[in-house]
PDB file of C-alpha atoms in Angstrom:
ATOM      1  CA  MET A   1      33.539 -74.253 149.337  1.00  0.00           C
ATOM      2  CA  GLU A   2      37.421 -73.104 149.235  1.00  0.00           C
ATOM      3  CA  VAL A   3      38.989 -76.435 149.213  1.00  0.00           C
ATOM      4  CA  LEU A   4      37.420 -77.499 146.058  1.00  0.00           C
ATOM      5  CA  ALA A   5      38.754 -74.401 144.091  1.00  0.00           C
ATOM      6  CA  PHE A   6      42.727 -76.022 145.065  1.00  0.00           C
ATOM      7  CA  ALA A   7      41.876 -79.935 144.477  1.00  0.00           C
ATOM      8  CA  ALA A   8      42.880 -81.640 141.368  1.00  0.00           C
ATOM      9  CA  ASP A   9      40.712 -84.084 139.009  1.00  0.00           C
ATOM     10  CA  PRO A  10      41.199 -87.673 140.047  1.00  0.00           C
ATOM     11  CA  VAL A  11      42.152 -88.465 136.476  1.00  0.00           C
ATOM     12  CA  THR A  12      45.415 -85.850 136.562  1.00  0.00           C
ATOM     13  CA  VAL A  13      46.621 -86.961 139.826  1.00  0.00           C
ATOM     14  CA  GLY A  14      45.920 -90.873 139.013  1.00  0.00           C
ATOM     15  CA  THR A  15      47.817 -90.176 136.211  1.00  0.00           C
ATOM     16  CA  LEU A  16      51.165 -88.295 137.848  1.00  0.00           C
ATOM     17  CA  VAL A  17      50.844 -90.601 140.656  1.00  0.00           C
ATOM     18  CA  GLY A  18      51.088 -94.169 138.260  1.00  0.00           C
ATOM     19  CA  ALA A  19      53.784 -92.140 136.401  1.00  0.00           C
ATOM     20  CA  LEU A  20      55.942 -91.715 139.276  1.00  0.00           C
ATOM     21  CA  ALA A  21      55.672 -94.866 140.902  1.00  0.00           C
ATOM     22  CA  LEU A  22      56.457 -96.355 137.432  1.00  0.00           C
ATOM     23  CA  VAL A  23      59.856 -93.869 137.600  1.00  0.00           C
ATOM     24  CA  MET A  24      60.141 -95.080 141.234  1.00  0.00           C
ATOM     25  CA  PHE A  25      60.445 -99.105 140.080  1.00  0.00           C
ATOM     26  CA  ALA A  26      62.596 -98.151 136.906  1.00  0.00           C
ATOM     27  CA  ALA A  27      65.284 -96.504 139.077  1.00  0.00           C
ATOM     28  CA  ALA A  28      64.696 -99.067 141.590  1.00  0.00           C
ATOM     29  CA  TRP A  29      65.659-101.831 139.457  1.00  0.00           C
ATOM     30  CA  HIS A  30      68.562 -99.957 137.369  1.00  0.00           C
ATOM     31  CA  LYS A  31      70.038-100.563 141.105  1.00  0.00           C
ATOM     32  CA  PHE A  32      68.982-103.647 142.405  1.00  0.00           C
ATOM     33  CA  SER A  33      69.982-105.085 138.944  1.00  0.00           C
ATOM     34  CA  GLU A  34      73.386-103.267 138.735  1.00  0.00           C
ATOM     35  CA  ALA A  35      74.504-102.703 142.282  1.00  0.00           C
ATOM     36  CA  ASP A  36      77.723-102.675 141.479  1.00  0.00           C
ATOM     37  CA  GLU A  37      77.603 -99.828 138.409  1.00  0.00           C
ATOM     38  CA  PHE A  38      75.302 -98.085 141.269  1.00  0.00           C
ATOM     39  CA  ALA A  39      77.596 -97.740 144.242  1.00  0.00           C
ATOM     40  CA  GLY A  40      80.520 -96.968 141.884  1.00  0.00           C
ATOM     41  CA  ALA A  41      78.514 -94.147 140.940  1.00  0.00           C
ATOM     42  CA  LEU A  42      77.364 -92.956 144.087  1.00  0.00           C
ATOM     43  CA  ALA A  43      80.857 -93.282 145.759  1.00  0.00           C
ATOM     44  CA  ALA A  44      82.166 -90.876 142.419  1.00  0.00           C
ATOM     45  CA  TYR A  45      79.650 -88.463 144.098  1.00  0.00           C
ATOM     46  CA  ARG A  46      82.039 -87.676 146.873  1.00  0.00           C
ATOM     47  CA  LEU A  47      79.434 -86.386 149.170  1.00  0.00           C
ATOM     48  CA  LEU A  48      79.373 -89.397 151.807  1.00  0.00           C
ATOM     49  CA  PRO A  49      81.984 -91.199 153.875  1.00  0.00           C
ATOM     50  CA  GLN A  50      83.435 -94.356 151.576  1.00  0.00           C
ATOM     51  CA  PRO A  51      82.263 -96.764 154.711  1.00  0.00           C
ATOM     52  CA  ALA A  52      78.534 -95.221 153.788  1.00  0.00           C
ATOM     53  CA  VAL A  53      78.468 -95.586 149.870  1.00  0.00           C
ATOM     54  CA  ALA A  54      77.984 -99.252 149.990  1.00  0.00           C
ATOM     55  CA  LEU A  55      75.125 -99.183 152.742  1.00  0.00           C
ATOM     56  CA  ALA A  56      73.523 -96.238 150.955  1.00  0.00           C
ATOM     57  CA  ALA A  57      73.906 -98.577 147.675  1.00  0.00           C
ATOM     58  CA  ARG A  58      71.542-100.900 149.092  1.00  0.00           C
ATOM     59  CA  ALA A  59      69.188 -98.432 150.695  1.00  0.00           C
ATOM     60  CA  LEU A  60      68.190 -96.101 147.951  1.00  0.00           C
ATOM     61  CA  PRO A  61      66.559 -99.085 145.855  1.00  0.00           C
ATOM     62  CA  VAL A  62      64.690-100.112 148.805  1.00  0.00           C
ATOM     63  CA  VAL A  63      63.720 -96.450 149.508  1.00  0.00           C
ATOM     64  CA  GLU A  64      62.940 -96.119 146.135  1.00  0.00           C
ATOM     65  CA  VAL A  65      60.425 -99.385 146.191  1.00  0.00           C
ATOM     66  CA  THR A  66      58.990 -98.220 149.125  1.00  0.00           C
ATOM     67  CA  ILE A  67      57.787 -95.032 147.665  1.00  0.00           C
ATOM     68  CA  GLY A  68      56.552 -96.718 144.319  1.00  0.00           C
ATOM     69  CA  ALA A  69      54.574 -98.448 145.995  1.00  0.00           C
ATOM     70  CA  GLY A  70      53.416 -96.187 148.743  1.00  0.00           C
ATOM     71  CA  VAL A  71      52.301 -93.407 146.310  1.00  0.00           C
ATOM     72  CA  LEU A  72      49.859 -96.272 145.091  1.00  0.00           C
ATOM     73  CA  ILE A  73      48.587 -96.885 148.167  1.00  0.00           C
ATOM     74  CA  PRO A  74      45.860 -94.349 148.919  1.00  0.00           C
ATOM     75  CA  ALA A  75      46.412 -94.709 152.794  1.00  0.00           C
ATOM     76  CA  THR A  76      49.762 -93.557 152.117  1.00  0.00           C
ATOM     77  CA  ARG A  77      50.080 -91.370 149.009  1.00  0.00           C
ATOM     78  CA  VAL A  78      50.780 -88.367 150.321  1.00  0.00           C
ATOM     79  CA  TRP A  79      53.485 -89.221 152.601  1.00  0.00           C
ATOM     80  CA  ALA A  80      54.802 -90.779 149.770  1.00  0.00           C
ATOM     81  CA  LEU A  81      54.690 -88.229 147.169  1.00  0.00           C
ATOM     82  CA  VAL A  82      56.415 -85.850 149.441  1.00  0.00           C
ATOM     83  CA  ALA A  83      58.985 -88.369 150.059  1.00  0.00           C
ATOM     84  CA  LEU A  84      59.345 -88.986 146.291  1.00  0.00           C
ATOM     85  CA  ALA A  85      59.482 -85.146 145.970  1.00  0.00           C
ATOM     86  CA  ALA A  86      62.273 -84.889 148.652  1.00  0.00           C
ATOM     87  CA  LEU A  87      64.489 -87.915 147.650  1.00  0.00           C
ATOM     88  CA  VAL A  88      64.287 -86.402 143.310  1.00  0.00           C
ATOM     89  CA  ALA A  89      65.205 -82.919 145.370  1.00  0.00           C
ATOM     90  CA  LEU A  90      68.528 -84.508 146.962  1.00  0.00           C
ATOM     91  CA  TYR A  91      69.262 -86.376 143.879  1.00  0.00           C
ATOM     92  CA  ALA A  92      69.058 -83.166 142.179  1.00  0.00           C
ATOM     93  CA  LEU A  93      71.444 -81.460 145.464  1.00  0.00           C
ATOM     94  CA  ALA A  94      74.164 -84.060 144.803  1.00  0.00           C
ATOM     95  CA  ILE A  95      73.717 -83.838 140.999  1.00  0.00           C
ATOM     96  CA  GLY A  96      74.212 -79.753 141.464  1.00  0.00           C
ATOM     97  CA  ILE A  97      76.970 -79.639 143.712  1.00  0.00           C
ATOM     98  CA  ASN A  98      78.826 -82.060 141.420  1.00  0.00           C
ATOM     99  CA  LEU A  99      78.585 -80.037 138.783  1.00  0.00           C
ATOM    100  CA  ALA A 100      79.426 -77.075 140.826  1.00  0.00           C
ATOM    101  CA  ARG A 101      82.552 -78.669 141.392  1.00  0.00           C
ATOM    102  CA  GLY A 102      83.195 -78.990 137.666  1.00  0.00           C
ATOM    103  CA  ARG A 103      82.941 -82.393 137.530  1.00  0.00           C
ATOM    104  CA  GLN A 104      80.149 -83.198 135.052  1.00  0.00           C
ATOM    105  CA  ASP A 105      81.856 -86.504 133.412  1.00  0.00           C
ATOM    106  CA  ILE A 106      80.725 -88.518 135.974  1.00  0.00           C
ATOM    107  CA  ASP A 107      77.769 -91.346 136.043  1.00  0.00           C
ATOM    108  CA  CYS A 108      74.360 -90.355 137.274  1.00  0.00           C
ATOM    109  CA  GLY A 109      73.594 -93.367 138.381  1.00  0.00           C
ATOM    110  CA  CYS A 110      70.195 -93.201 137.243  1.00  0.00           C
ATOM    111  CA  GLY A 111      70.845 -96.637 135.435  1.00  0.00           C
ATOM    112  CA  GLY A 112      71.570 -98.405 132.043  1.00  0.00           C
ATOM    113  CA  GLU A 113      74.617 -97.012 129.654  1.00  0.00           C
ATOM    114  CA  SER A 114      76.519 -94.024 130.974  1.00  0.00           C
ATOM    115  CA  HIS A 115      74.523 -90.843 131.840  1.00  0.00           C
ATOM    116  CA  PRO A 116      77.015 -87.914 132.604  1.00  0.00           C
ATOM    117  CA  LEU A 117      75.711 -85.327 135.249  1.00  0.00           C
ATOM    118  CA  SER A 118      74.167 -82.045 133.370  1.00  0.00           C
ATOM    119  CA  TRP A 119      72.230 -78.997 135.035  1.00  0.00           C
ATOM    120  CA  ALA A 120      69.524 -80.593 132.871  1.00  0.00           C
ATOM    121  CA  LEU A 121      69.369 -83.920 135.040  1.00  0.00           C
ATOM    122  CA  VAL A 122      69.297 -81.440 137.908  1.00  0.00           C
ATOM    123  CA  LEU A 123      65.862 -79.413 135.870  1.00  0.00           C
ATOM    124  CA  ARG A 124      64.327 -83.528 135.526  1.00  0.00           C
ATOM    125  CA  ASN A 125      64.004 -84.406 139.320  1.00  0.00           C
ATOM    126  CA  LEU A 126      63.094 -80.720 140.080  1.00  0.00           C
ATOM    127  CA  VAL A 127      60.280 -81.114 137.444  1.00  0.00           C
ATOM    128  CA  LEU A 128      59.368 -84.738 139.081  1.00  0.00           C
ATOM    129  CA  GLY A 129      59.864 -83.616 142.641  1.00  0.00           C
ATOM    130  CA  ALA A 130      57.099 -80.619 141.538  1.00  0.00           C
ATOM    131  CA  ALA A 131      54.664 -83.461 139.748  1.00  0.00           C
ATOM    132  CA  ALA A 132      54.758 -85.151 143.006  1.00  0.00           C
ATOM    133  CA  LEU A 133      53.650 -82.414 144.996  1.00  0.00           C
ATOM    134  CA  ILE A 134      50.935 -81.768 142.836  1.00  0.00           C
ATOM    135  CA  ALA A 135      49.473 -85.089 142.634  1.00  0.00           C
ATOM    136  CA  SER A 136      49.416 -84.859 146.872  1.00  0.00           C
ATOM    137  CA  ARG A 137      46.838 -82.063 146.380  1.00  0.00           C
ATOM    138  CA  PRO A 138      43.008 -83.171 147.631  1.00  0.00           C
ATOM    139  CA  THR A 139      41.267 -84.630 144.493  1.00  0.00           C
ATOM    140  CA  VAL A 140      37.939 -83.859 143.568  1.00  0.00           C
ATOM    141  CA  GLU A 141      35.440 -86.969 144.777  1.00  0.00           C
ATOM    142  CA  ARG A 142      33.443 -87.250 141.769  1.00  0.00           C
ATOM    143  CA  HIS A 143      32.104 -90.699 139.620  1.00  0.00           C
ATOM    144  CA  MET A 144      34.612 -92.341 137.415  1.00  0.00           C
ATOM    145  CA  ASP A 145      33.192 -94.083 134.320  1.00  0.00           C
ATOM    146  CA  TRP A 146      34.986 -96.287 131.778  1.00  0.00           C
ATOM    147  CA  VAL A 147      36.494 -92.981 129.481  1.00  0.00           C
ATOM    148  CA  ASP A 148      38.497 -91.885 132.770  1.00  0.00           C
ATOM    149  CA  ALA A 149      40.024 -95.155 133.324  1.00  0.00           C
ATOM    150  CA  VAL A 150      41.221 -95.254 129.975  1.00  0.00           C
ATOM    151  CA  THR A 151      42.146 -92.027 130.347  1.00  0.00           C
ATOM    152  CA  LEU A 152      44.070 -92.484 133.260  1.00  0.00           C
ATOM    153  CA  VAL A 153      46.066 -95.667 131.524  1.00  0.00           C
ATOM    154  CA  LEU A 154      46.706 -93.961 128.680  1.00  0.00           C
ATOM    155  CA  GLY A 155      47.930 -90.842 130.562  1.00  0.00           C
ATOM    156  CA  VAL A 156      50.545 -92.955 132.764  1.00  0.00           C
ATOM    157  CA  LEU A 157      51.861 -94.300 129.791  1.00  0.00           C
ATOM    158  CA  ALA A 158      51.986 -91.284 127.641  1.00  0.00           C
ATOM    159  CA  PHE A 159      53.654 -89.544 130.820  1.00  0.00           C
ATOM    160  CA  TYR A 160      56.193 -92.534 131.176  1.00  0.00           C
ATOM    161  CA  ALA A 161      57.279 -92.626 127.695  1.00  0.00           C
ATOM    162  CA  PHE A 162      57.459 -89.005 127.696  1.00  0.00           C
ATOM    163  CA  TYR A 163      60.006 -89.013 130.990  1.00  0.00           C
ATOM    164  CA  LEU A 164      61.834 -92.312 129.046  1.00  0.00           C
ATOM    165  CA  MET A 165      62.332 -90.120 125.720  1.00  0.00           C
ATOM    166  CA  ALA A 166      63.307 -87.020 127.894  1.00  0.00           C
ATOM    167  CA  ASP A 167      65.825 -89.196 129.590  1.00  0.00           C
ATOM    168  CA  GLU A 168      67.126 -90.655 126.625  1.00  0.00           C
ATOM    169  CA  LEU A 169      67.256 -87.326 125.024  1.00  0.00           C
ATOM    170  CA  LEU A 170      69.453 -85.969 128.149  1.00  0.00           C
ATOM    171  CA  ARG A 171      71.850 -89.217 128.008  1.00  0.00           C
ATOM    172  CA  GLN A 172      72.921 -88.106 124.610  1.00  0.00           C
ATOM    173  CA  GLY A 173      73.197 -84.766 125.161  1.00  0.00           C
ATOM    174  CA  GLY A 174      74.919 -85.439 128.334  1.00  0.00           C
ATOM    175  CA  ARG A 175      77.638 -88.092 125.462  1.00  0.00           C
ATOM    176  CA  LEU A 176      77.723 -84.994 123.236  1.00  0.00           C
ATOM    177  CA  ALA A 177      78.526 -82.460 124.919  1.00  0.00           C
ATOM    178  CA  ARG A 178      81.768 -84.876 126.960  1.00  0.00           C
ATOM    179  CA  LEU A 179      82.728 -85.441 123.346  1.00  0.00           C
ATOM    180  CA  HIS A 180      82.621 -81.960 122.093  1.00  0.00           C
ATOM    181  CA  ARG A 181      85.105 -81.201 125.181  1.00  0.00           C
ATOM    182  CA  ASP A 182      87.396 -84.341 124.661  1.00  0.00           C
ATOM    183  CA  SER A 183      87.971 -83.230 120.972  1.00  0.00           C
ATOM    184  CA  HIS A 184      88.029 -79.576 121.949  1.00  0.00           C
ATOM    185  CA  GLU A 185      90.407 -80.282 124.264  1.00  0.00           C
ATOM    186  CA  HIS A 186      92.821 -82.453 122.353  1.00  0.00           C
ATOM    187  CA  GLY A 187      92.572 -79.938 119.003  1.00  0.00           C
ATOM    188  CA  GLN A 188      93.831 -77.635 121.568  1.00  0.00           C
ATOM    189  CA  GLY A 189      96.375 -79.736 123.042  1.00  0.00           C
ATOM    190  CA  THR A 190      98.092 -80.728 118.976  1.00  0.00           C
TER     191      THR A 190
END
């Protein structure tokens, strides 16, 4: 009876699992399709020895696809969700180290248009990691009907749309902060 008190609803878990898989697949897609840009962003972090950057740039999208697929397979879901949480925590740590070094103007390597580092990106990654850990909880065994299926699909789409909107807001906020810093520095110099 105590185990059930900690079990999550399968629709909630399914929503998180589906959305997190989409996040992993999209992240990998950006790294595969913009391989040179990603390798450059990874090198700009200055956390790996230069010879390891190319290997890491090729390996990370493979890891992301593997994790994304793993969260969708019930037999590997828990381990993949824990791996996802660890990976995004590692990304958050890398961003945090560079922010602590005062290096907020480098691109995060998230893909797409330039996305300067920010503490909000660290928070975003920690939220994704927390969502993965929440989704790794056992689920209540219950019958799923068509309403659950529709709720699950709409939930995945809503979570992912929210993620994309939040990510774009972070991207634009980083750009505005950069413009503000640049204009402040140029204004001080005249």
